[in-house]
């Protein structure tokens, strides 16, 4: 995870386009960030790693973790992930109240600049409500996977990946888009076989019943068009030459290419982030990354001569917009420079 995210580090720049004019941008880390790690139906130490590691690489000063713990006892996996990532403060609190505490601060929990990490519907709604008071990574909906497959794909692999997604939540979506009706039938059979041996079969079965979908298409091009329209959180491509198809994908949180790149690898050890845009927001949103924990600040510096070159045009534009004080802030300097010039003569 660290190796993957270190490549996302960006620096600022300066641009001296002419003598006396200096423009630039600084890239600065956020000072204090809050991570929310779910702990209701299941605990996810991997979420702590995915959020805290890029935050540390970005240079965040202080990381606060909120995670509900069953029966008040700290899950040892959560505890170890917290230690591994050198979390500064850990509060055993969850739900909308944790989001409110991080957003506004309490006597115990400090206010943060940004909240990241997934949660249930109440957490997602709370994050949406506090946006503006603090920044958030995204409003995360139920998890989803879409699998593009042709007649060469292996039904058991597809079934296992659909079930892996379905076991998250009864609202999770597992979708296969395929050119082969025969494959679709075989996948359904493989799902039935694998469900019989799953500890989480009840959740997965309900998710598939409510949100499972099989789409038969004419060709791979139509499958790609559907994927771009749906903009899935996870997109798996189990078809001939998947890397060639990658160039045609515009909207997806993360893309998994080939039979041996299951979404489960991305959740844990592949290195890419698993906190991804859901519910079609991959049309405009990105995975969590180092850039999620930075802000950009512009700066500029003009000499007297450089100012003089732009003064008249600036005042004219300000006047055209009816902002007379803006125009005056330029003209008063122009007048002062004229007077100084006369004095020097």
Short mmCIF file of N, CA and C in Angstrom, two decimals, residues 14-170:
data_model
loop_
_atom_site.label_atom_id
_atom_site.label_comp_id
_atom_site.label_asym_id
_atom_site.label_seq_id
_atom_site.Cartn_x
_atom_site.Cartn_y
_atom_site.Cartn_z
N UNK A 14 6.50 26.85 -9.36
CA UNK A 14 6.56 28.30 -9.55
C UNK A 14 6.73 28.57 -11.04
N UNK A 15 6.22 29.72 -11.45
CA UNK A 15 6.27 30.09 -12.86
C UNK A 15 6.60 31.58 -12.96
N UNK A 16 7.79 31.89 -13.46
CA UNK A 16 8.17 33.29 -13.65
C UNK A 16 8.09 33.57 -15.15
N UNK A 17 6.88 33.92 -15.59
CA UNK A 17 6.65 34.02 -17.04
C UNK A 17 7.31 35.24 -17.67
N UNK A 18 7.62 36.24 -16.84
CA UNK A 18 8.35 37.41 -17.32
C UNK A 18 8.99 38.07 -16.11
N UNK A 19 9.98 38.92 -16.31
CA UNK A 19 10.64 39.59 -15.18
C UNK A 19 9.64 40.34 -14.31
N UNK A 20 9.71 40.13 -13.00
CA UNK A 20 8.84 40.85 -12.08
C UNK A 20 7.53 40.16 -11.79
N UNK A 21 7.25 39.02 -12.46
CA UNK A 21 5.99 38.30 -12.24
C UNK A 21 6.31 36.89 -11.76
N UNK A 22 5.89 36.58 -10.56
CA UNK A 22 6.09 35.24 -10.00
C UNK A 22 4.73 34.66 -9.61
N UNK A 23 4.38 33.53 -10.20
CA UNK A 23 3.15 32.81 -9.87
C UNK A 23 3.52 31.42 -9.39
N UNK A 24 2.68 30.83 -8.59
CA UNK A 24 3.01 29.49 -8.13
C UNK A 24 1.89 28.84 -7.35
N UNK A 25 2.15 27.61 -6.96
CA UNK A 25 1.20 26.83 -6.17
C UNK A 25 1.95 25.98 -5.17
N UNK A 26 1.45 25.97 -3.93
CA UNK A 26 2.01 25.11 -2.90
C UNK A 26 1.04 23.96 -2.65
N UNK A 27 1.57 22.78 -2.44
CA UNK A 27 0.76 21.62 -2.06
C UNK A 27 1.03 21.35 -0.59
N UNK A 28 -0.01 21.46 0.23
CA UNK A 28 0.13 21.39 1.68
C UNK A 28 -0.70 20.25 2.26
N UNK A 29 -0.18 19.52 3.23
CA UNK A 29 -0.99 18.47 3.89
C UNK A 29 -2.04 19.08 4.81
N UNK A 30 -3.14 18.39 4.98
CA UNK A 30 -4.13 18.78 5.97
C UNK A 30 -3.54 18.59 7.36
N UNK A 31 -3.99 19.37 8.33
CA UNK A 31 -3.39 19.30 9.66
C UNK A 31 -3.94 18.15 10.49
N UNK A 32 -5.26 17.94 10.46
CA UNK A 32 -5.86 16.89 11.29
C UNK A 32 -6.97 16.20 10.49
N UNK A 33 -6.90 14.88 10.44
CA UNK A 33 -7.84 14.09 9.65
C UNK A 33 -8.51 13.05 10.54
N UNK A 34 -9.79 12.81 10.30
CA UNK A 34 -10.52 11.77 11.01
C UNK A 34 -10.78 10.58 10.09
N UNK A 35 -10.51 9.39 10.58
CA UNK A 35 -10.80 8.16 9.85
C UNK A 35 -11.96 7.46 10.55
N UNK A 36 -12.96 7.07 9.76
CA UNK A 36 -14.05 6.25 10.31
C UNK A 36 -13.87 4.83 9.79
N UNK A 37 -13.75 3.87 10.70
CA UNK A 37 -13.63 2.46 10.33
C UNK A 37 -14.85 1.72 10.87
N UNK A 38 -15.63 1.08 10.02
CA UNK A 38 -16.84 0.37 10.48
C UNK A 38 -16.51 -0.69 11.52
N UNK A 39 -17.47 -0.95 12.39
CA UNK A 39 -17.27 -1.98 13.40
C UNK A 39 -18.57 -2.60 13.85
N UNK A 40 -19.61 -2.46 13.04
CA UNK A 40 -20.91 -3.01 13.39
C UNK A 40 -21.05 -4.46 12.98
N UNK A 41 -21.44 -4.70 11.71
CA UNK A 41 -21.56 -6.07 11.21
C UNK A 41 -20.21 -6.76 11.18
N UNK A 42 -19.16 -6.01 10.90
CA UNK A 42 -17.81 -6.57 10.84
C UNK A 42 -16.81 -5.47 11.09
N UNK A 43 -15.58 -5.85 11.45
CA UNK A 43 -14.51 -4.88 11.64
C UNK A 43 -13.56 -4.95 10.46
N UNK A 44 -13.06 -3.80 10.06
CA UNK A 44 -12.22 -3.73 8.86
C UNK A 44 -10.89 -3.04 9.15
N UNK A 45 -9.91 -3.77 9.68
CA UNK A 45 -8.59 -3.15 9.88
C UNK A 45 -7.98 -2.71 8.56
N UNK A 46 -8.35 -3.36 7.46
CA UNK A 46 -7.81 -2.98 6.15
C UNK A 46 -8.20 -1.55 5.79
N UNK A 47 -9.36 -1.11 6.24
CA UNK A 47 -9.79 0.27 5.97
C UNK A 47 -8.86 1.27 6.66
N UNK A 48 -8.41 0.93 7.87
CA UNK A 48 -7.49 1.81 8.58
C UNK A 48 -6.19 1.95 7.79
N UNK A 49 -5.68 0.84 7.29
CA UNK A 49 -4.45 0.88 6.49
C UNK A 49 -4.65 1.73 5.24
N UNK A 50 -5.77 1.52 4.54
CA UNK A 50 -6.03 2.21 3.28
C UNK A 50 -6.19 3.72 3.47
N UNK A 51 -6.65 4.14 4.64
CA UNK A 51 -6.84 5.57 4.90
C UNK A 51 -5.61 6.20 5.53
N UNK A 52 -5.02 5.52 6.51
CA UNK A 52 -3.94 6.13 7.29
C UNK A 52 -2.61 6.18 6.52
N UNK A 53 -2.32 5.16 5.73
CA UNK A 53 -1.03 5.13 5.03
C UNK A 53 -0.88 6.30 4.06
N UNK A 54 -1.85 6.53 3.16
CA UNK A 54 -1.70 7.71 2.29
C UNK A 54 -1.75 9.03 3.05
N UNK A 55 -2.47 9.07 4.17
CA UNK A 55 -2.49 10.29 4.98
C UNK A 55 -1.10 10.59 5.54
N UNK A 56 -0.43 9.55 6.02
CA UNK A 56 0.93 9.73 6.54
C UNK A 56 1.89 10.15 5.43
N UNK A 57 1.76 9.54 4.26
CA UNK A 57 2.62 9.90 3.14
C UNK A 57 2.41 11.35 2.75
N UNK A 58 1.16 11.81 2.83
CA UNK A 58 0.84 13.21 2.49
C UNK A 58 1.44 14.18 3.49
N UNK A 59 1.69 13.71 4.72
CA UNK A 59 2.27 14.57 5.75
C UNK A 59 1.27 15.11 6.74
N UNK A 60 0.10 14.48 6.88
CA UNK A 60 -0.90 14.92 7.85
C UNK A 60 -0.30 14.91 9.26
N UNK A 61 -0.54 15.98 9.99
CA UNK A 61 0.05 16.12 11.33
C UNK A 61 -0.56 15.16 12.36
N UNK A 62 -1.89 15.03 12.34
CA UNK A 62 -2.58 14.25 13.37
C UNK A 62 -3.71 13.44 12.74
N UNK A 63 -3.78 12.15 13.08
CA UNK A 63 -4.82 11.27 12.57
C UNK A 63 -5.65 10.76 13.74
N UNK A 64 -6.97 10.99 13.65
CA UNK A 64 -7.91 10.56 14.68
C UNK A 64 -8.75 9.42 14.11
N UNK A 65 -8.89 8.35 14.86
CA UNK A 65 -9.69 7.20 14.42
C UNK A 65 -10.93 7.06 15.29
N UNK A 66 -12.07 6.88 14.63
CA UNK A 66 -13.30 6.50 15.33
C UNK A 66 -13.79 5.18 14.76
N UNK A 67 -14.04 4.23 15.65
CA UNK A 67 -14.52 2.91 15.22
C UNK A 67 -15.31 2.28 16.36
N UNK A 68 -16.57 1.94 16.11
CA UNK A 68 -17.35 1.28 17.16
C UNK A 68 -16.81 -0.12 17.42
N UNK A 69 -16.75 -0.52 18.68
CA UNK A 69 -16.24 -1.84 19.05
C UNK A 69 -17.31 -2.60 19.81
N UNK A 70 -17.57 -3.83 19.39
CA UNK A 70 -18.62 -4.64 20.02
C UNK A 70 -18.30 -4.88 21.50
N UNK A 71 -19.32 -4.72 22.31
CA UNK A 71 -19.22 -4.97 23.76
C UNK A 71 -18.15 -4.12 24.44
N UNK A 72 -17.71 -3.07 23.76
CA UNK A 72 -16.73 -2.18 24.35
C UNK A 72 -15.31 -2.70 24.32
N UNK A 73 -15.09 -3.93 23.84
CA UNK A 73 -13.75 -4.50 23.78
C UNK A 73 -13.13 -4.21 22.42
N UNK A 74 -11.88 -3.79 22.43
CA UNK A 74 -11.21 -3.44 21.18
C UNK A 74 -10.85 -4.70 20.41
N UNK A 75 -11.28 -4.74 19.16
CA UNK A 75 -10.90 -5.84 18.27
C UNK A 75 -9.38 -5.83 18.12
N UNK A 76 -8.70 -6.96 18.38
CA UNK A 76 -7.23 -6.97 18.32
C UNK A 76 -6.68 -6.62 16.94
N UNK A 77 -7.41 -6.94 15.87
CA UNK A 77 -6.95 -6.58 14.53
C UNK A 77 -7.01 -5.07 14.33
N UNK A 78 -8.06 -4.45 14.86
CA UNK A 78 -8.18 -2.98 14.80
C UNK A 78 -7.06 -2.35 15.62
N UNK A 79 -6.80 -2.92 16.78
CA UNK A 79 -5.75 -2.38 17.66
C UNK A 79 -4.39 -2.45 16.98
N UNK A 80 -4.10 -3.57 16.32
CA UNK A 80 -2.80 -3.71 15.68
C UNK A 80 -2.67 -2.77 14.49
N UNK A 81 -3.75 -2.64 13.69
CA UNK A 81 -3.72 -1.72 12.55
C UNK A 81 -3.50 -0.29 13.03
N UNK A 82 -4.11 0.05 14.16
CA UNK A 82 -3.95 1.38 14.76
C UNK A 82 -2.49 1.63 15.15
N UNK A 83 -1.87 0.63 15.74
CA UNK A 83 -0.47 0.74 16.14
C UNK A 83 0.44 0.81 14.91
N UNK A 84 0.17 -0.04 13.93
CA UNK A 84 0.98 -0.11 12.73
C UNK A 84 1.01 1.23 11.99
N UNK A 85 -0.13 1.92 11.99
CA UNK A 85 -0.26 3.19 11.27
C UNK A 85 0.01 4.40 12.15
N UNK A 86 0.45 4.16 13.37
CA UNK A 86 0.74 5.23 14.34
C UNK A 86 -0.40 6.25 14.43
N UNK A 87 -1.62 5.73 14.61
CA UNK A 87 -2.78 6.60 14.81
C UNK A 87 -2.57 7.40 16.10
N UNK A 88 -2.86 8.68 16.07
CA UNK A 88 -2.60 9.54 17.23
C UNK A 88 -3.63 9.37 18.34
N UNK A 89 -4.92 9.26 17.96
CA UNK A 89 -5.98 9.08 18.96
C UNK A 89 -7.02 8.12 18.39
N UNK A 90 -7.51 7.23 19.25
CA UNK A 90 -8.50 6.23 18.83
C UNK A 90 -9.68 6.30 19.80
N UNK A 91 -10.88 6.54 19.26
CA UNK A 91 -12.09 6.63 20.07
C UNK A 91 -13.05 5.52 19.67
N UNK A 92 -13.52 4.78 20.68
CA UNK A 92 -14.44 3.68 20.43
C UNK A 92 -15.87 4.21 20.33
N UNK A 93 -16.12 4.89 19.23
CA UNK A 93 -17.44 5.48 19.01
C UNK A 93 -17.75 5.37 17.53
N UNK A 94 -19.01 5.17 17.20
CA UNK A 94 -19.39 4.99 15.81
C UNK A 94 -20.69 5.68 15.46
N UNK A 95 -21.18 5.43 14.26
CA UNK A 95 -22.44 5.98 13.81
C UNK A 95 -22.38 7.46 13.49
N UNK A 96 -23.57 8.04 13.31
CA UNK A 96 -23.66 9.46 12.98
C UNK A 96 -23.06 10.33 14.07
N UNK A 97 -23.13 9.86 15.33
CA UNK A 97 -22.58 10.66 16.43
C UNK A 97 -21.07 10.80 16.33
N UNK A 98 -20.39 9.78 15.80
CA UNK A 98 -18.94 9.87 15.61
C UNK A 98 -18.61 10.91 14.55
N UNK A 99 -19.40 10.94 13.48
CA UNK A 99 -19.19 11.92 12.41
C UNK A 99 -19.42 13.33 12.94
N UNK A 100 -20.47 13.50 13.75
CA UNK A 100 -20.75 14.82 14.34
C UNK A 100 -19.61 15.26 15.26
N UNK A 101 -19.12 14.34 16.07
CA UNK A 101 -18.04 14.67 17.01
C UNK A 101 -16.79 15.10 16.27
N UNK A 102 -16.43 14.38 15.21
CA UNK A 102 -15.25 14.74 14.43
C UNK A 102 -15.44 16.07 13.71
N UNK A 103 -16.66 16.37 13.33
CA UNK A 103 -16.94 17.59 12.56
C UNK A 103 -16.94 18.84 13.41
N UNK A 104 -17.51 18.75 14.62
CA UNK A 104 -17.68 19.94 15.45
C UNK A 104 -16.77 19.95 16.68
N UNK A 105 -16.23 18.78 17.02
CA UNK A 105 -15.39 18.67 18.20
C UNK A 105 -16.22 18.54 19.47
N UNK A 106 -15.70 17.85 20.46
CA UNK A 106 -16.34 17.73 21.77
C UNK A 106 -15.26 17.99 22.82
N UNK A 107 -15.63 17.82 24.08
CA UNK A 107 -14.63 17.97 25.14
C UNK A 107 -13.54 16.90 25.04
N UNK A 108 -13.87 15.79 24.37
CA UNK A 108 -12.94 14.67 24.28
C UNK A 108 -12.36 14.50 22.89
N UNK A 109 -13.21 14.59 21.88
CA UNK A 109 -12.82 14.31 20.50
C UNK A 109 -12.52 15.61 19.77
N UNK A 110 -11.32 15.76 19.24
CA UNK A 110 -10.98 17.02 18.57
C UNK A 110 -11.64 17.15 17.20
N UNK A 111 -11.88 18.38 16.81
CA UNK A 111 -12.43 18.66 15.48
C UNK A 111 -11.36 18.40 14.43
N UNK A 112 -11.77 17.84 13.30
CA UNK A 112 -10.82 17.53 12.23
C UNK A 112 -11.11 18.40 11.00
N UNK A 113 -10.21 18.33 10.05
CA UNK A 113 -10.39 19.08 8.80
C UNK A 113 -11.09 18.26 7.73
N UNK A 114 -10.96 16.92 7.82
CA UNK A 114 -11.55 16.05 6.81
C UNK A 114 -11.85 14.69 7.44
N UNK A 115 -12.95 14.07 6.99
CA UNK A 115 -13.34 12.74 7.45
C UNK A 115 -13.32 11.79 6.26
N UNK A 116 -12.65 10.66 6.43
CA UNK A 116 -12.60 9.66 5.36
C UNK A 116 -12.99 8.30 5.93
N UNK A 117 -13.41 7.41 5.04
CA UNK A 117 -13.73 6.05 5.43
C UNK A 117 -15.21 5.74 5.26
N UNK A 118 -15.52 4.48 4.97
CA UNK A 118 -16.91 4.08 4.71
C UNK A 118 -17.67 3.82 6.00
N UNK A 119 -18.99 3.69 5.87
CA UNK A 119 -19.84 3.37 7.00
C UNK A 119 -21.22 2.98 6.52
N UNK A 120 -22.13 2.78 7.44
CA UNK A 120 -23.49 2.41 7.04
C UNK A 120 -24.26 3.62 6.53
N UNK A 121 -25.55 3.44 6.29
CA UNK A 121 -26.36 4.52 5.71
C UNK A 121 -26.41 5.74 6.61
N UNK A 122 -26.39 5.54 7.94
CA UNK A 122 -26.43 6.66 8.87
C UNK A 122 -25.13 7.46 8.82
N UNK A 123 -24.02 6.75 8.73
CA UNK A 123 -22.72 7.40 8.61
C UNK A 123 -22.63 8.18 7.30
N UNK A 124 -23.07 7.56 6.22
CA UNK A 124 -23.04 8.23 4.92
C UNK A 124 -23.89 9.49 4.92
N UNK A 125 -25.07 9.41 5.51
CA UNK A 125 -25.97 10.57 5.58
C UNK A 125 -25.35 11.67 6.44
N UNK A 126 -24.73 11.29 7.56
CA UNK A 126 -24.11 12.28 8.44
C UNK A 126 -22.96 12.98 7.74
N UNK A 127 -22.15 12.23 7.00
CA UNK A 127 -21.04 12.84 6.26
C UNK A 127 -21.56 13.85 5.25
N UNK A 128 -22.65 13.50 4.60
CA UNK A 128 -23.24 14.42 3.62
C UNK A 128 -23.71 15.71 4.29
N UNK A 129 -24.26 15.58 5.49
CA UNK A 129 -24.79 16.74 6.20
C UNK A 129 -23.69 17.67 6.71
N UNK A 130 -22.55 17.11 7.10
CA UNK A 130 -21.49 17.95 7.68
C UNK A 130 -20.53 18.49 6.63
N UNK A 131 -20.68 18.05 5.38
CA UNK A 131 -19.79 18.56 4.34
C UNK A 131 -19.94 20.08 4.23
N UNK A 132 -18.84 20.77 4.27
CA UNK A 132 -18.84 22.23 4.33
C UNK A 132 -18.33 22.70 5.67
N UNK A 133 -18.75 22.00 6.73
CA UNK A 133 -18.13 22.21 8.04
C UNK A 133 -16.75 21.57 8.05
N UNK A 134 -16.68 20.39 7.47
CA UNK A 134 -15.42 19.69 7.22
C UNK A 134 -15.47 19.16 5.79
N UNK A 135 -14.33 18.73 5.29
CA UNK A 135 -14.32 18.06 4.00
C UNK A 135 -14.57 16.57 4.24
N UNK A 136 -15.06 15.87 3.23
CA UNK A 136 -15.23 14.42 3.30
C UNK A 136 -14.63 13.80 2.04
N UNK A 137 -14.34 12.51 2.12
CA UNK A 137 -13.81 11.84 0.93
C UNK A 137 -14.91 11.60 -0.09
N UNK A 138 -16.06 11.10 0.35
CA UNK A 138 -17.17 10.78 -0.55
C UNK A 138 -18.36 10.38 0.30
N UNK A 139 -19.53 10.34 -0.32
CA UNK A 139 -20.71 9.77 0.33
C UNK A 139 -20.83 8.35 -0.19
N UNK A 140 -20.35 7.40 0.59
CA UNK A 140 -20.24 6.02 0.11
C UNK A 140 -21.58 5.29 0.23
N UNK A 141 -22.00 4.69 -0.87
CA UNK A 141 -23.19 3.87 -0.87
C UNK A 141 -22.83 2.41 -0.71
N UNK A 142 -23.79 1.52 -0.89
CA UNK A 142 -23.51 0.08 -0.83
C UNK A 142 -22.44 -0.32 -1.84
N UNK A 143 -21.63 -1.31 -1.50
CA UNK A 143 -20.55 -1.74 -2.37
C UNK A 143 -21.10 -2.45 -3.60
N UNK A 144 -20.32 -2.44 -4.67
CA UNK A 144 -20.82 -3.01 -5.94
C UNK A 144 -19.67 -3.55 -6.78
N UNK A 145 -19.96 -4.59 -7.54
CA UNK A 145 -19.02 -5.12 -8.52
C UNK A 145 -19.77 -5.38 -9.82
N UNK A 146 -19.13 -5.04 -10.92
CA UNK A 146 -19.63 -5.40 -12.24
C UNK A 146 -18.54 -6.21 -12.93
N UNK A 147 -18.94 -7.31 -13.55
CA UNK A 147 -17.98 -8.18 -14.21
C UNK A 147 -18.33 -8.29 -15.69
N UNK A 148 -17.40 -7.87 -16.54
CA UNK A 148 -17.55 -8.05 -17.98
C UNK A 148 -16.91 -9.39 -18.35
N UNK A 149 -17.66 -10.26 -19.00
CA UNK A 149 -17.15 -11.60 -19.30
C UNK A 149 -17.57 -12.04 -20.70
N UNK A 150 -16.67 -12.75 -21.36
CA UNK A 150 -17.02 -13.36 -22.64
C UNK A 150 -17.13 -14.88 -22.46
N UNK A 151 -17.26 -15.62 -23.56
CA UNK A 151 -17.50 -17.05 -23.45
C UNK A 151 -16.27 -17.83 -23.00
N UNK A 152 -15.11 -17.17 -22.88
CA UNK A 152 -13.89 -17.84 -22.42
C UNK A 152 -13.72 -17.74 -20.90
N UNK A 153 -14.54 -16.94 -20.24
CA UNK A 153 -14.41 -16.74 -18.81
C UNK A 153 -14.78 -18.01 -18.04
N UNK A 154 -14.26 -18.12 -16.81
CA UNK A 154 -14.48 -19.30 -15.98
C UNK A 154 -15.63 -19.04 -15.01
N UNK A 155 -16.74 -19.76 -15.15
CA UNK A 155 -17.93 -19.49 -14.33
C UNK A 155 -17.67 -19.50 -12.83
N UNK A 156 -16.85 -20.44 -12.35
CA UNK A 156 -16.60 -20.53 -10.90
C UNK A 156 -15.91 -19.28 -10.37
N UNK A 157 -15.01 -18.70 -11.16
CA UNK A 157 -14.32 -17.48 -10.74
C UNK A 157 -15.32 -16.32 -10.64
N UNK A 158 -16.15 -16.21 -11.66
CA UNK A 158 -17.14 -15.12 -11.67
C UNK A 158 -18.09 -15.26 -10.49
N UNK A 159 -18.58 -16.47 -10.26
CA UNK A 159 -19.50 -16.72 -9.15
C UNK A 159 -18.86 -16.35 -7.81
N UNK A 160 -17.61 -16.73 -7.63
CA UNK A 160 -16.93 -16.45 -6.36
C UNK A 160 -16.78 -14.95 -6.13
N UNK A 161 -16.51 -14.21 -7.19
CA UNK A 161 -16.34 -12.76 -7.04
C UNK A 161 -17.67 -12.05 -6.81
N UNK A 162 -18.72 -12.55 -7.42
CA UNK A 162 -20.05 -11.98 -7.17
C UNK A 162 -20.47 -12.23 -5.73
N UNK A 163 -20.17 -13.43 -5.22
CA UNK A 163 -20.51 -13.75 -3.84
C UNK A 163 -19.64 -12.97 -2.86
N UNK A 164 -18.38 -12.75 -3.21
CA UNK A 164 -17.49 -11.97 -2.35
C UNK A 164 -18.04 -10.58 -2.14
N UNK A 165 -18.64 -10.02 -3.18
CA UNK A 165 -19.23 -8.69 -3.05
C UNK A 165 -20.54 -8.76 -2.28
N UNK A 166 -21.33 -9.79 -2.57
CA UNK A 166 -22.66 -9.92 -1.97
C UNK A 166 -22.60 -10.13 -0.46
N UNK A 167 -21.53 -10.72 0.06
CA UNK A 167 -21.48 -11.00 1.49
C UNK A 167 -21.23 -9.74 2.34
N UNK A 168 -20.87 -8.64 1.69
CA UNK A 168 -20.64 -7.39 2.42
C UNK A 168 -21.90 -6.92 3.13
N UNK A 169 -23.01 -6.94 2.40
CA UNK A 169 -24.18 -6.18 2.84
C UNK A 169 -25.38 -6.66 2.00
N UNK A 170 -26.53 -6.68 2.60
CA UNK A 170 -27.73 -7.07 1.87
C UNK A 170 -28.04 -6.10 0.73
#
